[in-house]
XYZ file of C-alpha atoms in Angstrom:
672
model
C 8.340 -40.313 36.242
C 9.675 -38.595 33.151
C 6.158 -38.557 31.698
C 4.776 -37.047 34.905
C 7.490 -34.372 34.900
C 6.527 -33.420 31.340
C 2.873 -33.245 32.349
C 3.736 -30.893 35.218
C 5.546 -28.548 32.839
C 3.102 -28.792 29.927
C -0.318 -29.915 31.241
C -2.472 -28.550 28.397
C -0.083 -29.557 25.643
C 0.090 -33.114 26.920
C -3.665 -33.426 27.352
C -4.417 -31.844 24.005
C -1.668 -33.898 22.337
C -2.540 -37.236 23.781
C -6.226 -38.215 23.363
C -8.361 -41.259 23.273
C -7.389 -44.727 23.506
C -6.341 -47.508 25.689
C -6.503 -51.214 25.553
C -6.571 -51.460 21.810
C -5.375 -54.307 19.733
C -3.362 -54.141 16.529
C -4.551 -55.894 13.412
C -0.948 -55.983 12.259
C 1.407 -56.277 15.190
C 3.915 -53.528 14.390
C 1.408 -50.974 13.100
C 0.099 -49.750 16.447
C 2.385 -48.322 19.104
C 1.841 -46.670 22.502
C 2.777 -43.397 20.774
C -0.350 -43.500 18.611
C -2.413 -40.338 19.194
C -6.169 -40.702 19.609
C -9.033 -38.289 20.388
C -12.333 -40.140 20.783
C -12.278 -41.117 24.460
C -11.682 -37.653 25.926
C -12.058 -35.328 22.885
C -8.507 -34.177 23.555
C -5.395 -35.734 22.051
C -3.946 -38.478 24.231
C -1.328 -41.129 23.709
C -2.990 -44.475 23.058
C -1.350 -46.057 26.076
C -2.411 -43.174 28.359
C -6.126 -42.938 27.619
C -8.404 -43.582 30.606
C -11.155 -44.700 28.184
C -10.642 -48.041 26.460
C -10.060 -47.534 22.731
C -9.345 -49.906 19.885
C -7.519 -48.608 16.818
C -7.386 -49.635 13.163
C -4.327 -47.944 11.660
C -3.522 -46.785 8.144
C -1.103 -49.725 7.930
C -3.930 -52.130 8.804
C -6.160 -50.600 6.120
C -3.418 -50.862 3.471
C -2.441 -54.423 4.414
C -6.039 -55.683 4.264
C -6.831 -53.689 1.058
C -9.936 -52.195 2.680
C -11.889 -49.932 0.332
C -14.649 -48.799 2.667
C -15.314 -48.592 6.398
C -17.058 -51.979 6.470
C -13.965 -53.738 5.123
C -11.706 -51.768 7.480
C -13.717 -52.909 10.535
C -14.277 -56.566 9.642
C -11.231 -57.828 11.610
C -11.869 -55.832 14.804
C -12.721 -58.090 17.781
C -16.342 -58.012 18.857
C -17.586 -56.039 15.870
C -20.344 -57.723 13.859
C -21.118 -56.449 10.355
C -24.621 -57.156 9.081
C -26.484 -56.461 5.823
C -29.015 -53.658 6.280
C -32.430 -55.282 6.099
C -34.136 -54.479 2.797
C -31.282 -52.222 1.642
C -27.904 -52.508 -0.008
C -24.987 -52.044 2.382
C -23.801 -53.034 5.859
C -24.168 -51.770 9.419
C -22.128 -52.205 12.630
C -23.254 -53.970 15.834
C -21.159 -53.853 19.046
C -21.501 -55.600 22.432
C -24.895 -56.980 21.407
C -26.300 -53.530 20.579
C -27.427 -52.945 17.007
C -26.368 -50.251 14.550
C -29.084 -47.801 15.609
C -27.143 -47.449 18.861
C -23.639 -47.044 17.386
C -22.506 -43.494 16.574
C -20.438 -43.174 13.382
C -18.201 -40.092 13.164
C -15.797 -38.719 10.560
C -13.244 -36.412 12.193
C -15.485 -36.341 15.292
C -18.483 -35.082 13.281
C -21.557 -37.327 12.868
C -22.614 -39.091 9.667
C -26.359 -38.989 9.102
C -28.005 -42.389 9.025
C -28.454 -43.794 5.539
C -31.770 -45.438 6.359
C -32.995 -42.971 8.961
C -31.482 -44.765 11.949
C -28.371 -46.792 11.033
C -25.367 -45.745 8.940
C -24.390 -47.792 5.881
C -20.635 -48.130 6.478
C -20.012 -49.258 2.882
C -20.787 -45.658 1.883
C -17.720 -44.315 3.737
C -14.455 -44.538 1.813
C -11.171 -45.050 3.700
C -8.932 -43.728 0.925
C -8.006 -40.637 2.986
C -8.081 -42.232 6.447
C -5.120 -42.194 8.825
C -6.752 -44.391 11.500
C -10.091 -45.446 13.023
C -10.887 -45.239 16.732
C -13.467 -47.483 18.425
C -15.001 -46.901 21.884
C -17.442 -49.595 23.023
C -20.294 -48.994 25.464
C -21.939 -45.841 26.838
C -19.000 -44.747 29.004
C -18.035 -41.390 27.460
C -19.896 -38.258 28.576
C -18.900 -36.438 25.404
C -21.326 -38.118 22.983
C -25.092 -38.031 22.770
C -27.982 -40.422 22.585
C -26.847 -42.204 19.425
C -23.762 -43.567 21.248
C -25.485 -45.985 23.640
C -23.601 -48.899 22.070
C -20.374 -47.027 21.370
C -18.555 -44.731 18.967
C -16.582 -45.318 15.770
C -14.539 -42.254 14.823
C -12.891 -42.183 11.370
C -9.871 -39.849 11.440
C -8.878 -38.538 8.013
C -5.450 -37.372 6.929
C -4.006 -33.906 7.344
C -1.901 -32.419 4.566
C 1.843 -32.743 5.225
C 4.376 -30.081 4.264
C 4.890 -30.038 0.517
C 2.843 -32.092 -1.933
C 1.827 -35.735 -1.513
C -0.378 -38.060 -3.554
C -1.671 -41.629 -3.657
C -3.436 -43.545 -6.450
C -4.996 -47.001 -5.999
C -6.551 -49.186 -8.709
C -7.951 -52.684 -8.193
C -10.362 -55.044 -9.889
C -11.671 -58.545 -9.299
C -14.212 -61.260 -9.956
C -16.674 -63.489 -8.098
C -16.353 -66.147 -10.778
C -19.587 -68.018 -11.448
C -21.467 -65.616 -9.162
C -20.830 -62.661 -11.497
C -24.076 -61.304 -12.912
C -22.233 -59.996 -15.971
C -20.249 -62.112 -18.431
C -17.054 -60.039 -18.213
C -13.972 -61.175 -16.236
C -14.000 -58.160 -13.886
C -17.072 -57.721 -11.739
C -15.912 -55.392 -8.962
C -13.771 -52.379 -9.863
C -12.303 -49.687 -7.623
C -10.190 -46.538 -8.079
C -9.187 -43.755 -5.711
C -7.002 -40.683 -5.861
C -5.680 -38.550 -3.008
C -3.568 -35.388 -3.254
C -2.585 -32.848 -0.606
C -0.425 -29.739 -0.270
C 0.758 -27.784 2.760
C 2.700 -24.527 2.414
C 3.210 -24.130 6.161
C 0.188 -21.879 6.638
C -2.289 -22.761 3.867
C -3.157 -26.424 3.424
C -5.586 -28.373 1.257
C -6.391 -31.847 0.007
C -8.751 -33.716 -2.298
C -9.913 -37.340 -2.287
C -12.031 -39.137 -4.873
C -13.070 -42.776 -4.662
C -15.210 -44.780 -7.126
C -16.446 -48.366 -6.733
C -18.337 -50.084 -9.539
C -19.967 -53.507 -9.174
C -21.892 -55.521 -11.742
C -23.838 -57.584 -9.203
C -23.515 -61.045 -7.649
C -25.919 -63.973 -7.824
C -26.059 -67.125 -5.702
C -28.423 -68.862 -8.157
C -28.014 -67.977 -11.843
C -31.079 -70.021 -12.815
C -33.405 -67.351 -11.392
C -34.180 -63.795 -12.464
C -33.280 -62.133 -9.159
C -29.786 -61.595 -7.795
C -28.594 -60.753 -4.270
C -25.599 -58.412 -4.610
C -26.629 -55.028 -6.023
C -25.027 -53.673 -9.202
C -24.022 -50.052 -9.683
C -21.685 -47.255 -8.641
C -20.669 -45.705 -5.304
C -18.681 -42.454 -5.454
C -17.053 -40.423 -2.662
C -15.497 -36.968 -3.054
C -14.051 -35.081 -0.061
C -11.896 -31.967 0.276
C -10.284 -29.802 2.966
C -9.022 -26.239 2.773
C -7.579 -24.485 5.784
C -5.203 -21.918 7.224
C -3.006 -22.152 10.309
C -2.087 -18.941 12.125
C 1.246 -18.286 13.791
C -0.245 -18.718 17.287
C -1.445 -22.239 16.458
C -5.054 -21.290 15.693
C -6.605 -22.970 12.664
C -9.686 -22.510 10.508
C -10.861 -25.111 7.977
C -13.723 -25.796 5.583
C -14.416 -29.406 4.527
C -17.059 -30.239 1.888
C -17.882 -33.817 0.864
C -20.249 -35.563 -1.536
C -21.493 -39.130 -1.867
C -23.435 -40.565 -4.802
C -24.855 -44.059 -5.171
C -26.728 -45.461 -8.164
C -27.493 -49.181 -7.780
C -30.025 -51.757 -8.921
C -31.004 -55.394 -8.490
C -33.570 -57.796 -9.953
C -36.283 -59.424 -7.852
C -39.551 -61.329 -8.330
C -43.024 -61.313 -6.829
C -45.950 -63.705 -7.203
C -49.195 -62.481 -8.774
C -52.345 -64.717 -8.589
C -53.320 -65.956 -12.019
C -50.084 -64.679 -13.549
C -47.319 -66.397 -11.603
C -43.888 -64.928 -11.009
C -43.481 -61.336 -12.196
C -40.015 -59.988 -13.039
C -39.190 -56.671 -11.393
C -36.247 -54.339 -10.893
C -35.411 -52.220 -7.878
C -33.368 -49.067 -8.481
C -31.934 -46.771 -5.816
C -30.244 -43.380 -6.103
C -28.622 -41.888 -2.995
C -27.045 -38.448 -2.557
C -25.305 -37.159 0.575
C -24.025 -33.561 0.590
C -22.021 -32.355 3.569
C -20.104 -29.222 4.476
C -18.428 -28.372 7.773
C -16.562 -25.340 9.087
C -14.258 -25.670 12.090
C -12.083 -23.397 14.209
C -9.498 -24.286 16.863
C -7.400 -21.843 18.868
C -5.402 -21.523 22.091
C -7.200 -19.262 24.567
C -5.305 -17.491 27.319
C -2.383 -19.497 28.676
C -3.949 -22.796 29.730
C -7.009 -23.229 27.518
C -8.024 -24.465 24.078
C -11.232 -23.505 22.270
C -12.702 -25.507 19.399
C -15.926 -25.007 17.472
C -17.550 -26.498 14.394
C -20.774 -26.410 12.419
C -21.940 -28.890 9.811
C -24.857 -29.231 7.429
C -25.754 -32.474 5.720
C -28.585 -33.374 3.361
C -29.426 -36.948 2.451
C -31.828 -38.059 -0.279
C -32.806 -41.617 -1.123
C -34.913 -42.231 -4.232
C -36.053 -45.835 -4.759
C -38.078 -47.265 -7.622
C -39.829 -50.607 -8.085
C -40.501 -51.386 -11.726
C -42.401 -54.282 -13.281
C -40.560 -54.866 -16.547
C -43.655 -56.046 -18.429
C -45.334 -52.618 -18.046
C -44.410 -49.268 -19.601
C -44.601 -47.325 -16.323
C -42.800 -47.396 -12.963
C -44.974 -49.114 -10.339
C -43.751 -47.197 -7.345
C -41.282 -44.395 -6.646
C -40.412 -43.268 -3.119
C -38.322 -40.231 -2.118
C -36.937 -39.896 1.397
C -35.279 -36.596 2.303
C -33.510 -35.733 5.548
C -31.386 -32.812 6.710
C -28.973 -32.556 9.581
C -27.737 -29.309 11.158
C -25.349 -29.620 14.085
C -22.889 -27.335 15.842
C -20.590 -27.727 18.833
C -18.366 -25.500 20.973
C -15.838 -27.025 23.386
C -13.420 -25.472 25.889
C -10.533 -27.353 27.524
C -8.953 -25.627 30.536
C -6.121 -26.710 32.849
C -6.998 -26.365 36.527
C -3.527 -26.409 37.995
C -0.979 -29.050 37.143
C -3.067 -32.204 37.660
C -6.532 -31.443 36.330
C -8.106 -30.668 32.980
C -11.716 -29.482 32.712
C -13.648 -29.954 29.453
C -17.042 -28.319 28.881
C -19.143 -28.077 25.729
C -22.512 -27.330 24.187
C -24.127 -29.057 21.187
C -27.154 -27.941 19.151
C -28.976 -30.176 16.674
C -31.857 -29.867 14.242
C -32.880 -32.747 11.975
C -35.770 -33.155 9.534
C -37.358 -36.039 7.645
C -39.824 -36.075 4.761
C -41.087 -38.977 2.652
C -43.304 -39.038 -0.413
C -44.411 -41.822 -2.732
C -45.799 -41.987 -6.264
C -47.918 -45.049 -7.082
C -48.628 -45.619 -10.765
C -51.395 -47.443 -12.583
C -52.022 -47.756 -16.340
C -54.256 -44.677 -15.990
C -52.579 -42.233 -13.613
C -49.951 -41.505 -10.952
C -51.115 -41.107 -7.339
C -48.842 -38.938 -5.148
C -48.840 -39.751 -1.422
C -47.279 -37.783 1.433
C -46.500 -40.702 3.724
C -45.506 -38.624 6.762
C -48.212 -35.982 6.362
C -45.680 -33.176 6.145
C -42.069 -32.756 7.179
C -41.130 -34.053 10.631
C -38.397 -32.401 12.641
C -36.500 -32.774 15.888
C -34.284 -30.330 17.810
C -32.088 -30.804 20.848
C -29.628 -28.920 23.025
C -26.950 -30.828 24.901
C -24.411 -29.744 27.522
C -21.485 -31.840 28.709
C -18.646 -31.563 31.189
C -15.795 -33.834 32.243
C -12.916 -33.413 34.690
C -9.676 -35.275 33.995
C -7.954 -35.701 37.364
C -4.440 -37.104 37.813
C -3.650 -38.509 41.273
C 0.063 -39.173 41.415
C 1.569 -41.140 38.549
C -0.604 -44.242 39.042
C -4.260 -43.148 39.042
C -6.356 -41.096 36.630
C -10.071 -40.454 37.212
C -12.375 -39.088 34.501
C -15.861 -38.202 35.770
C -18.328 -36.565 33.400
C -21.955 -35.718 32.824
C -24.137 -34.947 29.805
C -27.457 -33.096 29.827
C -29.829 -33.429 26.875
C -33.017 -31.479 26.208
C -35.029 -32.879 23.308
C -37.899 -31.046 21.588
C -40.087 -34.163 21.765
C -38.924 -35.983 24.895
C -37.769 -33.345 27.384
C -34.620 -33.507 29.507
C -32.284 -36.271 30.594
C -29.058 -36.320 32.633
C -26.460 -39.028 31.913
C -23.476 -39.375 34.297
C -20.298 -41.279 33.364
C -17.000 -42.122 35.020
C -13.772 -43.770 33.840
C -10.706 -44.754 35.811
C -7.229 -45.890 34.791
C -4.873 -47.442 37.329
C -1.211 -48.274 36.801
C -0.127 -50.472 39.729
C 3.555 -50.426 38.742
C 3.450 -54.177 38.177
C 5.950 -55.772 35.794
C 7.788 -52.512 35.217
C 4.562 -50.558 34.526
C 3.503 -52.916 31.752
C 0.022 -53.639 33.182
C -2.870 -51.140 33.239
C -6.443 -51.461 34.464
C -9.383 -49.470 33.123
C -12.901 -49.237 34.524
C -15.815 -47.390 32.916
C -19.415 -46.897 34.011
C -22.049 -44.777 32.344
C -25.726 -44.083 31.901
C -26.950 -44.133 28.307
C -29.982 -42.408 26.813
C -31.427 -42.666 23.323
C -34.454 -40.803 21.989
C -36.388 -42.572 19.196
C -35.269 -41.419 15.768
C -37.580 -39.733 13.302
C -37.509 -42.927 11.253
C -38.606 -45.127 14.152
C -41.492 -42.796 14.925
C -42.679 -41.834 11.442
C -40.986 -43.778 8.630
C -42.902 -46.202 6.385
C -40.601 -48.875 4.994
C -42.778 -50.368 2.273
C -41.598 -53.628 0.761
C -45.079 -54.938 0.033
C -43.769 -56.338 -3.258
C -41.577 -58.584 -1.119
C -44.375 -59.367 1.312
C -43.707 -57.053 4.255
C -43.797 -53.484 5.591
C -42.149 -51.782 8.585
C -44.140 -48.948 10.173
C -43.036 -46.153 12.487
C -44.663 -45.733 15.892
C -45.313 -42.235 17.293
C -45.911 -43.667 20.793
C -42.305 -44.802 21.314
C -40.488 -43.639 24.454
C -36.704 -43.153 24.884
C -34.377 -45.998 25.762
C -32.099 -45.845 28.795
C -29.109 -47.999 29.637
C -26.409 -48.703 32.183
C -23.021 -49.655 30.779
C -20.103 -51.169 32.735
C -16.664 -51.901 31.296
C -13.677 -53.447 33.093
C -10.435 -54.330 31.380
C -6.718 -54.869 31.740
C -3.932 -54.802 29.195
C -0.387 -56.055 29.281
C 2.046 -54.289 26.962
C 5.676 -55.162 27.687
C 6.717 -53.725 24.341
C 8.454 -55.624 21.630
C 6.869 -58.873 20.532
C 3.788 -59.330 22.733
C 0.562 -57.514 23.668
C -2.601 -58.806 25.331
C -5.770 -57.368 26.807
C -9.098 -58.483 28.217
C -12.289 -56.459 28.627
C -15.492 -57.480 30.419
C -18.698 -55.586 29.634
C -22.284 -55.370 30.874
C -25.121 -53.349 29.330
C -28.623 -53.148 30.792
C -31.195 -51.510 28.474
C -34.725 -50.467 29.374
C -37.470 -49.703 26.813
C -35.354 -51.242 24.052
C -36.792 -50.296 20.656
C -37.241 -53.225 18.271
C -39.441 -54.270 15.356
C -42.289 -56.605 16.262
C -44.855 -58.383 14.087
C -48.341 -56.766 14.258
C -50.486 -59.853 13.722
C -53.792 -57.957 13.482
C -52.606 -55.656 10.699
C -50.848 -58.567 9.001
C -54.067 -60.595 8.850
C -55.964 -57.575 7.475
C -53.475 -56.819 4.683
C -52.123 -60.305 3.805
C -48.648 -58.836 4.399
C -46.172 -59.195 7.257
C -46.614 -55.858 9.036
C -43.829 -54.994 11.463
C -43.987 -52.017 13.806
C -41.378 -50.368 16.020
C -42.144 -50.920 19.696
C -40.526 -50.720 23.142
C -40.017 -54.354 24.156
C -39.121 -53.674 27.786
C -35.748 -54.690 29.231
C -32.737 -56.360 27.669
C -29.262 -57.173 28.882
C -25.992 -57.890 27.120
C -22.801 -59.043 28.807
C -19.596 -60.664 27.692
C -15.849 -60.450 27.278
C -13.335 -59.506 24.556
C -9.904 -61.172 24.718
C -7.157 -60.193 22.280
C -3.454 -60.854 21.905
C -0.662 -60.149 19.435
C 2.665 -61.954 19.202
C 5.686 -61.639 16.920
C 7.232 -65.088 16.669
C 10.169 -63.738 14.687
C 11.101 -60.576 12.845
C 9.167 -61.957 9.883
C 6.234 -63.889 11.401
C 3.506 -62.205 13.490
C 0.013 -63.110 14.661
C -3.104 -61.636 16.248
C -5.963 -63.601 17.750
C -9.181 -62.566 19.493
C -12.192 -64.209 21.092
C -15.527 -62.590 22.001
C -18.256 -64.085 24.168
C -21.698 -62.436 24.145
C -24.779 -63.269 26.197
C -27.686 -61.083 25.001
C -31.069 -61.644 26.677
C -34.544 -60.249 26.125
C -35.466 -60.134 29.817
C -39.154 -59.774 29.038
C -39.227 -63.161 27.261
C -36.155 -64.667 28.961
C -34.876 -65.554 25.486
C -31.715 -64.754 23.552
C -31.905 -61.575 21.487
C -31.943 -62.357 17.780
C -29.084 -61.984 15.280
C -26.399 -61.945 17.969
C -23.793 -64.746 17.766
C -22.704 -65.950 21.210
C -19.147 -66.775 20.127
C -16.828 -64.981 17.735
C -13.142 -65.551 17.000
C -10.778 -63.724 14.652
C -7.172 -64.395 13.675
C -4.512 -62.773 11.510
C -1.150 -64.322 10.641
C 1.355 -62.309 8.574
C 4.700 -63.375 7.103
C 7.316 -61.113 5.520
C 9.458 -62.448 2.664
C 12.261 -59.897 2.431
C 13.893 -61.166 -0.824
C 10.515 -60.661 -2.536
C 9.727 -57.455 -0.573
C 6.361 -59.074 0.108
C 3.963 -59.467 3.020
C 1.620 -62.487 3.043
C -1.399 -62.247 5.373
C -4.155 -64.669 6.320
C -7.328 -63.409 8.062
C -9.819 -65.811 9.608
C -13.206 -65.214 11.256
C -15.650 -67.528 13.034
C -19.212 -66.778 14.165
C -21.398 -69.229 16.069
C -25.044 -69.790 15.240
C -27.510 -66.980 15.975
C -31.241 -67.050 16.567
C -33.596 -65.676 13.923
C -36.888 -65.523 15.864
C -37.836 -64.133 19.286
C -38.866 -67.587 20.554
C -35.391 -69.003 19.715
C -36.836 -71.802 17.589
C -35.029 -70.927 14.346
C -31.290 -70.301 14.049
C -28.837 -69.282 11.341
C -25.849 -71.657 10.990
C -22.381 -71.032 12.381
C -19.715 -70.340 9.772
C -16.051 -69.456 9.189
C -14.447 -67.350 6.464
C -10.820 -66.834 5.451
C -9.187 -64.042 3.420
C -5.691 -64.201 1.897
C -3.734 -61.029 1.067
C -0.370 -60.307 -0.582
C 1.431 -56.932 -0.709
C 4.639 -56.526 -2.755
C 6.693 -53.299 -2.739
C 8.164 -53.045 -6.233
C 9.726 -49.685 -5.270
C 9.312 -47.351 -2.307
C 6.424 -45.652 -4.136
C 4.884 -48.542 -6.066
C 3.035 -51.525 -4.539
C 1.389 -54.497 -6.213
C -1.262 -56.344 -4.238
C -3.704 -59.204 -4.653
C -6.169 -61.076 -2.542
C -8.720 -63.857 -2.281
C -11.615 -62.987 0.036
C -13.767 -65.810 1.421
C -11.573 -68.288 -0.414
C -13.572 -71.252 0.926
C -16.644 -69.818 -0.828
C -18.973 -69.892 2.192
C -22.435 -68.511 1.291
C -26.088 -68.751 2.229
C -28.110 -71.688 1.007
C -30.422 -71.214 -1.959
C -33.299 -70.794 -2.318
C -33.043 -67.964 0.199
C -35.302 -68.312 3.242
C -34.474 -65.167 5.220
C -33.230 -67.428 8.039
C -29.624 -67.715 6.859
C -27.226 -64.887 7.788
C -24.100 -66.353 6.211
C -22.314 -64.256 3.500
C -24.258 -63.338 0.375
C -21.022 -63.129 -1.657
C -18.714 -66.063 -2.313
C -15.068 -66.210 -3.341
C -13.670 -62.894 -4.624
C -10.284 -62.790 -6.411
C -8.693 -59.424 -7.216
C -5.507 -57.607 -8.227
C -4.442 -54.034 -7.592
C -1.679 -51.413 -7.736
C -0.870 -48.444 -5.516
C 1.289 -45.421 -6.409
C 2.307 -42.822 -3.843
C 4.644 -39.882 -3.588
């Protein structure tokens, strides 16, 4: 009742200081508490335990304990999340609840990240050096996000400068042993630096992060190697001012640069195997301006605008010639702005309304070289663009101290596909069982996803590797119905458990299908985006955390997924039916050390639509050690995939086990 009394006295403050979350599980038992503040579920700050939308959280403690360097590594231990290599590219993407990465919205501070490949975001390109926590909402149950969020939302929340000056420096380096492409002892090197200052009104911060890899190879007897070599660099800054009335204005530029390469081979009749090199240079430039301010007595206004440009220049070079065979340049831009108003309607109701405007463009050109000349080709026949206007509204209604109802609706008008209305509703019920330690959450929503510019226009040419993927201008939007039902038990102290059942029904699912007629005509495997009809995914996530003693803690999770192509009555490909994850941590106080073991199991998954070919089941284990030499100085080491589980060679394309084997590394962290 004390919490309800505070809400009655301070309705806006509580709603705006208690956002997103619910039913989340901790990767390290003591790192997540009910007092954790989240924002993704309702776009207003809520206490984790009080969010009507189910949220899972990866904390800064989790990131530090697991030595995660990028978003992929930070998410790898989250129940139900599947990380997959991006087909034909370097990097990884996120799948959730049987829905692939094209349907998962990736945000940084609630602002979208443009897709690295035109539809899915490469999460290895996002550094976590300046991250305070990561919020995960699964399923299309929030009215506050657009068509990209059919499968869910991952929101990366970065740090805010604290009063005074703070800094952190991390250095680590390691080796894949016999899988190193280079001869040196250190194959994978990483450094980051973070500094911030807050004077009380002015605040600013700077983060730089550099990762350098020399490549990994599963078979050193061949010319090609699987793990790309090169550099990935992130730079991000914030500069802002906070007024005496609580209003704040901030500008946040960021820059990402990637320069990588790998060797590969192709077969030429009469010549045999031809040695080639693929090089890729990626640049992402982003700048955002945001403003937040109290309005009147019971309202809060927030607004932001961001611009992002993304360029991807790839080259395929036959080493025996003195010219570059093929060079392709993909360029995309992303302009987006949003205005949101939160207003208290009396003591038990908060209304949120907003408007979003988007304009995106895509262009792609290619230069094909011969010994005589260079032939330029405009593959999209000019720049393609898409615009949309979206409106959303939600009403957060408190009924007594046991029931909260969150209905919402989102309207989208797309320049190419017209209008669509997507209703959502969430409910949280506290039945006062077991001293208010049990909560139930229910979510239902309609999802909508317009085909991306890539899916309609992009030409993904890997003819040197025997295949191409073509866009399809005749695609129609996908629609979905998402249902979520869960309960969590949080008695405090040593134990936490939750269970969540989910169901997603998708119509006009967009997938890549083999075009046999074009394949026969070109002697290549020609894939084309198409609407395959109806699909359904359903399953359950079960998680628990238990502290056996003050020094020994554990987390365990199990995910069951049943994903069906209803048109063929077959399992959808690349979706493991069973997944289990475990983390056991032990503190050794005399050594000021924390020892952690992470384990992950994935069952077999089908490779082809007819379910005749499957990729094997596998398990991996990571071992981590963190030692606090002083309060500001930490030594750490780890062995990732210490059983050395990898794909079989020669590679067949039918094996989705890890492409990297055992990785041993050491690192140091300074902070102040």
